[in-house]
Coordinates of C-alpha atoms in Angstrom, one line a residue:
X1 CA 23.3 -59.6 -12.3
X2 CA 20.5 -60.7 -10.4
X3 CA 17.4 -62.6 -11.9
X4 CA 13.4 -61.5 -11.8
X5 CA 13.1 -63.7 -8.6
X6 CA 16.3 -62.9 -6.7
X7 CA 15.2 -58.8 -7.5
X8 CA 12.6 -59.1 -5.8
X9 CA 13.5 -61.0 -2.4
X10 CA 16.3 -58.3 -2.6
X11 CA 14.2 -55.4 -2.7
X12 CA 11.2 -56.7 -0.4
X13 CA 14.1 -57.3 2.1
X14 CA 15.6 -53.5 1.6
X15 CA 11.9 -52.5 2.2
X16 CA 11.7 -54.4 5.6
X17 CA 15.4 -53.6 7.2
X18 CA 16.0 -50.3 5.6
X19 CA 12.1 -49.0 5.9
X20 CA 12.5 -47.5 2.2
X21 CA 9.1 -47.6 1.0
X22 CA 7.4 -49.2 -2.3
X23 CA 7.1 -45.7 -3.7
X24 CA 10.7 -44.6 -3.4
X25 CA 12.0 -48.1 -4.9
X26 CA 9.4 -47.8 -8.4
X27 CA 10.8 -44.0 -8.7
X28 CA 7.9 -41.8 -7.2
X29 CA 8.5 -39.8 -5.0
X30 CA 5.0 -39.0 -2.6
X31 CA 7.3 -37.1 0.2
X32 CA 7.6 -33.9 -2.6
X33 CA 4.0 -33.1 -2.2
X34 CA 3.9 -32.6 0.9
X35 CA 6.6 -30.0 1.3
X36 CA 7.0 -27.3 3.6
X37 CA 5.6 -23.9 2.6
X38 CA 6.7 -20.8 4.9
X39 CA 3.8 -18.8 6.0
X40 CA 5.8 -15.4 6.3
X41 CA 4.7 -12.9 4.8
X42 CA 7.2 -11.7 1.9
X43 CA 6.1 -8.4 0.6
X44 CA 3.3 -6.0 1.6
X45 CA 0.3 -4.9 -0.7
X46 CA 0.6 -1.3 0.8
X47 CA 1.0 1.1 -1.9
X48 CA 2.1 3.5 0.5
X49 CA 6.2 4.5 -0.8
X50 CA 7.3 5.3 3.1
X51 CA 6.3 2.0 4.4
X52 CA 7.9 -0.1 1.4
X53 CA 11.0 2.2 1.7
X54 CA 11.0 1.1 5.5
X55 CA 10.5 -2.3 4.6
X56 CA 13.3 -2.0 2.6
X57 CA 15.9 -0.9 5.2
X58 CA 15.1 -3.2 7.7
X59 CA 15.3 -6.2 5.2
X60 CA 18.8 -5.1 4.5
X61 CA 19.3 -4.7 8.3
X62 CA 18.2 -8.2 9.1
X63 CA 20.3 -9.4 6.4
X64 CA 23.6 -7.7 7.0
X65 CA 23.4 -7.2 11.0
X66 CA 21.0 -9.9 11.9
X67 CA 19.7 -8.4 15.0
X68 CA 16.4 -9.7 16.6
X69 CA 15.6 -6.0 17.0
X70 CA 15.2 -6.0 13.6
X71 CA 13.7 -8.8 12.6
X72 CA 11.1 -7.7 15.3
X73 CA 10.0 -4.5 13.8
X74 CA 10.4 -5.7 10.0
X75 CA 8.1 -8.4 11.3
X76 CA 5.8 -5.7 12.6
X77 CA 6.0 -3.5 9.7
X78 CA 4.8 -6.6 7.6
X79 CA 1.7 -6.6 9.6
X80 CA -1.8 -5.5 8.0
X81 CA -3.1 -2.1 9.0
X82 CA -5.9 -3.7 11.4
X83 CA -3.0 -5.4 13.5
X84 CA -1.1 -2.4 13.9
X85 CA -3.6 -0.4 16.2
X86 CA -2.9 3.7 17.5
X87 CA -1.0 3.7 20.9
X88 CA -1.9 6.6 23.1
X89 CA 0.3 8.3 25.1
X90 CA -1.2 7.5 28.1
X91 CA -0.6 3.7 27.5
X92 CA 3.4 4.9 26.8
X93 CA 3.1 7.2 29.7
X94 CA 2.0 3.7 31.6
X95 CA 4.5 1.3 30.8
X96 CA 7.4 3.8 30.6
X97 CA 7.4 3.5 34.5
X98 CA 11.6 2.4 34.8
X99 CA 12.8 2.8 31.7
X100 CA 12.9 6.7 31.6
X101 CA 16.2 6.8 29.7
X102 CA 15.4 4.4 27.3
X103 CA 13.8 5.2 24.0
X104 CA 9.8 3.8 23.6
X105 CA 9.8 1.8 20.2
X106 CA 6.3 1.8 18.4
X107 CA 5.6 0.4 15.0
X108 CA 2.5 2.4 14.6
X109 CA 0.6 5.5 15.1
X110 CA 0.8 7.2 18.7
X111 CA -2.3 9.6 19.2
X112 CA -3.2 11.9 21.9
X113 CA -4.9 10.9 24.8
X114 CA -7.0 13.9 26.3
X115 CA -7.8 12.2 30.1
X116 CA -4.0 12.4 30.8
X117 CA -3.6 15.7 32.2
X118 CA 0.5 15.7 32.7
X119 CA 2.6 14.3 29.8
X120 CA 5.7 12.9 31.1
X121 CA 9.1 13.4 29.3
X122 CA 9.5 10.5 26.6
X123 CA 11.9 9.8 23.9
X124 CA 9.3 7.8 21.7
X125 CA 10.1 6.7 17.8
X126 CA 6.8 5.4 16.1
X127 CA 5.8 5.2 12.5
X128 CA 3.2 8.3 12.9
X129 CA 2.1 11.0 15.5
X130 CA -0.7 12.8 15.3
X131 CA 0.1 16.5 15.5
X132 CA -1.8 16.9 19.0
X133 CA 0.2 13.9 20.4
X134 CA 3.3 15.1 19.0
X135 CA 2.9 19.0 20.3
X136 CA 2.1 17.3 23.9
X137 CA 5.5 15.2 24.2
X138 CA 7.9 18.0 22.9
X139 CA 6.2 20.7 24.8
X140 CA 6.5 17.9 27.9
X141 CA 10.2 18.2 26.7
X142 CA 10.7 14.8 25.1
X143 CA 11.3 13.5 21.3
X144 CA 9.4 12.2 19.1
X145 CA 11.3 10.6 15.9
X146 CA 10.3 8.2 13.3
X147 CA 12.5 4.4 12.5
X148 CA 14.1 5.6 9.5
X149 CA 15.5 8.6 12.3
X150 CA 15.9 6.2 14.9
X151 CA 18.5 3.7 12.7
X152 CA 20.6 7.2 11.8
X153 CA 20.6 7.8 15.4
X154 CA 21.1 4.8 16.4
X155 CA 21.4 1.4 14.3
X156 CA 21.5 -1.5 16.6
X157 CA 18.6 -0.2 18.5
X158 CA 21.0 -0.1 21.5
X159 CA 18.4 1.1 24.7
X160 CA 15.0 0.6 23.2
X161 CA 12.5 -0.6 24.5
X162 CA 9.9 -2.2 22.1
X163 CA 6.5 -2.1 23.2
X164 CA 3.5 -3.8 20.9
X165 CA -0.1 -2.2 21.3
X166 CA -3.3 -4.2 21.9
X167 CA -5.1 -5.6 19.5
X168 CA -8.9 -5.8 19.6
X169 CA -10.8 -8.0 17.2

């Protein structure tokens, strides 16, 4: 083996060519500390059953069929009540424009808008209605369905169109 002297020419040279530092060599190991924590969100502190049951199924959706339209609205079912603002049916009414045979995908609550006069027909899936919003599209002749409906019907979210409201802080 190698004496005191000769040890340590051999390690200060394995320091300099191989850039292992002095730390590694004496058996500490400083990169550990400094790891990389994830800043998704795992589970929600809702306490409501419908939202965690949701939460649920698309977890087991992302997992088994790995689409990014499910990792999109798991991502926005994750999200806080404050970053999950009402959409009114004027706004879908808006940006529907083109895409009148798709279905309107909101992950949140769609409420009435009294200043549109004419509700156009709209296939729209959201987490909530309010009941005026809701009598205006079917009596307009469109749908109105919920995600857990909307992955019966159908579960790759084939011609969807998901739409994000504003959010004003």
């Amino acid at each position: 083996g190698l004496v005191g002297s000769e040890m340590w020419i051999r390690d200060r040279y394995q320091r300099r060519v191989h850039g292992i530092q002095q730390s590694r060599i004496m058996g500490v190991d400083h990169r550990r500390l400094h790891k990389h924590v994830s800043k998704a969100k795992k589970n929600v502190l809702s306490k409501n059953l419908y939202m965690k049951l949701l939460i649920k199924l698309f977890k087991f959706l992302v997992r088994r069929a790995g689409k990014p339209f499910h990792k999109a609205i798991l991502r926005r079912l994750m999200l806080s009540k404050v970053h999950r603002p009402p959409m009114s049916i004027s706004r879908l009414s808006r940006l529907q424009k083109g895409k009148l045979d798709k279905t309107i995908v909101v992950v949140a609550t769609v409420t009435d808008d009294e200043r549109l006069l004419e509700v156009p027909k709209m296939n729209i899936c959201a987490l909530k209605f309010t009941s005026a919003a809701k009598q205006r599209i079917l009596k307009a002749g469109g749908s109105v369905m919920t995600l857990d409906q909307l992955i019966v019907k159908n579960p790759l979210g084939t011609n969807t169109v998901l739409l994000l409201s504003l959010i004003h802080i």
